């Protein structure tokens, strides 16, 4: 009888530790996941291994080339934002260890870049304070891209 009580006690303690560990992981995931859109979270829940995302960066609010600047120059803004996105993307890529992240495109008019990432890289991106939010990179029909070229849109 004592042996049976001892076994049940150990099983109960082991299960309690597993539950506490699972709750801790859930809390960490829920803290990170608020920065991802619903579609990204659904893909995560499905167990997807690769994600095509658009990563939006935090801005400092100090934008010397923005539309409210004294002498606004759209071409200068495009160059500056493009350079900031490239620098930020490279810095983020260097901070993510042992994960796959391929930056496929940096945007020029908004501080964001498109990337293909694995689960570990997505978790790191969501945990990064420099990231404002992460959304899915949607697929658009060919005629949309043709129309974008006609109107000379690049974002």
Short mmCIF file of C-alpha atoms in Angstrom, two decimals:
data_model
loop_
_atom_site.label_atom_id
_atom_site.label_comp_id
_atom_site.label_asym_id
_atom_site.label_seq_id
_atom_site.Cartn_x
_atom_site.Cartn_y
_atom_site.Cartn_z
CA UNK A 1 0.00 0.00 0.00
CA UNK A 2 2.80 2.43 0.86
CA UNK A 3 4.45 1.73 -2.44
CA UNK A 4 1.21 2.49 -4.27
CA UNK A 5 0.81 5.83 -2.42
CA UNK A 6 4.44 6.70 -3.19
CA UNK A 7 3.96 5.93 -6.93
CA UNK A 8 0.75 7.99 -7.10
CA UNK A 9 2.45 10.90 -5.32
CA UNK A 10 5.37 10.86 -7.79
CA UNK A 11 3.03 10.66 -10.78
CA UNK A 12 0.98 13.59 -9.44
CA UNK A 13 4.08 15.70 -8.81
CA UNK A 14 5.42 14.89 -12.26
CA UNK A 15 2.13 15.82 -13.90
CA UNK A 16 1.95 19.09 -11.93
CA UNK A 17 5.45 20.00 -13.12
CA UNK A 18 4.48 19.25 -16.74
CA UNK A 19 1.33 21.36 -16.45
CA UNK A 20 3.25 24.28 -14.92
CA UNK A 21 5.86 24.05 -17.70
CA UNK A 22 3.13 24.00 -20.36
CA UNK A 23 1.44 27.03 -18.76
CA UNK A 24 4.76 28.92 -18.70
CA UNK A 25 5.31 28.18 -22.41
CA UNK A 26 1.74 29.29 -23.14
CA UNK A 27 2.30 32.59 -21.29
CA UNK A 28 5.52 33.25 -23.21
CA UNK A 29 3.83 32.40 -26.53
CA UNK A 30 0.83 34.58 -25.79
CA UNK A 31 3.13 37.49 -24.88
CA UNK A 32 4.95 37.14 -28.20
CA UNK A 33 1.95 36.32 -30.32
CA UNK A 34 0.10 39.59 -29.77
CA UNK A 35 2.48 41.10 -32.35
CA UNK A 36 1.41 38.61 -35.05
CA UNK A 37 -1.73 38.85 -37.15
CA UNK A 38 -4.45 36.21 -36.89
CA UNK A 39 -3.31 34.47 -40.10
CA UNK A 40 0.26 34.12 -38.79
CA UNK A 41 -1.04 32.76 -35.47
CA UNK A 42 -3.28 30.28 -37.30
CA UNK A 43 -0.33 29.05 -39.39
CA UNK A 44 1.68 28.65 -36.16
CA UNK A 45 -1.15 26.66 -34.55
CA UNK A 46 -1.41 24.41 -37.64
CA UNK A 47 2.25 23.54 -37.11
CA UNK A 48 3.58 25.18 -40.28
CA UNK A 49 7.38 25.05 -40.47
CA UNK A 50 7.90 28.01 -42.85
CA UNK A 51 6.22 31.38 -42.92
CA UNK A 52 6.23 34.07 -45.59
CA UNK A 53 5.78 37.29 -43.64
CA UNK A 54 6.08 41.05 -43.76
CA UNK A 55 7.94 42.37 -40.74
CA UNK A 56 7.04 45.92 -39.69
CA UNK A 57 9.74 47.79 -37.78
CA UNK A 58 9.31 50.24 -34.93
CA UNK A 59 9.97 53.80 -35.91
CA UNK A 60 11.72 56.29 -33.68
CA UNK A 61 9.28 59.09 -34.48
CA UNK A 62 12.23 61.26 -35.45
CA UNK A 63 11.92 61.33 -39.23
CA UNK A 64 14.00 64.11 -40.82
CA UNK A 65 12.86 63.03 -44.30
CA UNK A 66 9.17 62.42 -43.55
CA UNK A 67 6.20 64.29 -45.03
CA UNK A 68 6.24 66.79 -42.13
CA UNK A 69 9.88 67.68 -42.72
CA UNK A 70 10.66 71.27 -43.59
CA UNK A 71 11.82 70.47 -47.13
CA UNK A 72 10.10 67.22 -48.02
CA UNK A 73 11.66 65.34 -50.93
CA UNK A 74 9.87 62.07 -51.83
CA UNK A 75 12.95 60.64 -53.57
CA UNK A 76 15.11 61.37 -50.54
CA UNK A 77 12.51 59.70 -48.30
CA UNK A 78 12.49 56.61 -50.51
CA UNK A 79 16.28 56.34 -50.30
CA UNK A 80 16.42 56.98 -46.55
CA UNK A 81 13.64 54.54 -45.65
CA UNK A 82 15.15 51.91 -47.95
CA UNK A 83 18.55 52.34 -46.26
CA UNK A 84 16.98 52.15 -42.76
CA UNK A 85 15.09 48.98 -43.66
CA UNK A 86 18.24 47.37 -45.06
CA UNK A 87 20.26 48.24 -41.94
CA UNK A 88 17.52 47.06 -39.58
CA UNK A 89 16.97 43.84 -41.53
CA UNK A 90 20.68 43.01 -41.45
CA UNK A 91 20.89 43.79 -37.72
CA UNK A 92 17.88 41.61 -36.94
CA UNK A 93 19.24 38.80 -39.11
CA UNK A 94 22.56 38.90 -37.24
CA UNK A 95 20.78 38.73 -33.84
CA UNK A 96 18.79 35.61 -34.69
CA UNK A 97 21.04 32.66 -33.97
CA UNK A 98 20.50 29.15 -35.31
CA UNK A 99 17.31 30.00 -37.21
CA UNK A 100 16.47 30.41 -40.86
CA UNK A 101 15.52 33.88 -42.05
CA UNK A 102 15.76 34.98 -45.66
CA UNK A 103 14.92 38.61 -46.30
CA UNK A 104 13.33 38.61 -49.73
CA UNK A 105 12.57 42.31 -50.13
CA UNK A 106 12.95 45.59 -48.28
CA UNK A 107 10.24 48.18 -48.76
CA UNK A 108 11.08 51.74 -49.72
CA UNK A 109 8.11 53.76 -48.52
CA UNK A 110 7.33 52.02 -45.25
CA UNK A 111 9.68 50.64 -42.64
CA UNK A 112 9.11 46.95 -43.32
CA UNK A 113 10.65 43.99 -45.10
CA UNK A 114 9.39 40.71 -46.52
CA UNK A 115 11.02 37.50 -45.33
CA UNK A 116 10.71 33.74 -45.31
CA UNK A 117 11.32 32.39 -41.81
CA UNK A 118 11.17 29.13 -39.87
CA UNK A 119 9.38 28.69 -36.53
CA UNK A 120 12.42 29.62 -34.45
CA UNK A 121 13.05 32.80 -36.45
CA UNK A 122 9.37 33.79 -36.21
CA UNK A 123 9.45 33.38 -32.43
CA UNK A 124 12.63 35.48 -32.28
CA UNK A 125 11.07 38.18 -34.47
CA UNK A 126 7.99 38.34 -32.28
CA UNK A 127 10.21 38.62 -29.23
CA UNK A 128 12.37 41.40 -30.74
CA UNK A 129 11.57 44.89 -29.33
CA UNK A 130 12.48 46.46 -32.70
CA UNK A 131 9.56 44.70 -34.38
CA UNK A 132 6.16 46.42 -34.30
CA UNK A 133 4.16 43.56 -35.81
CA UNK A 134 4.38 40.65 -38.23
CA UNK A 135 1.78 39.90 -40.88
CA UNK A 136 1.39 37.24 -43.55
CA UNK A 137 2.80 38.05 -46.98
CA UNK A 138 -0.30 37.57 -49.11
CA UNK A 139 -0.36 36.12 -52.60
CA UNK A 140 -1.83 38.40 -55.24
CA UNK A 141 -3.15 37.51 -58.68
CA UNK A 142 -0.93 38.26 -61.66
CA UNK A 143 -3.20 41.03 -62.96
CA UNK A 144 -2.68 42.91 -59.69
CA UNK A 145 1.09 42.91 -60.22
CA UNK A 146 0.63 44.06 -63.81
CA UNK A 147 -1.55 46.91 -62.57
CA UNK A 148 1.08 47.83 -59.98
CA UNK A 149 3.65 48.16 -62.75
CA UNK A 150 1.33 50.35 -64.79
CA UNK A 151 0.87 52.79 -61.91
CA UNK A 152 4.56 52.44 -60.92
CA UNK A 153 3.81 51.16 -57.40
CA UNK A 154 6.60 49.31 -55.62
CA UNK A 155 5.14 48.68 -52.16
#
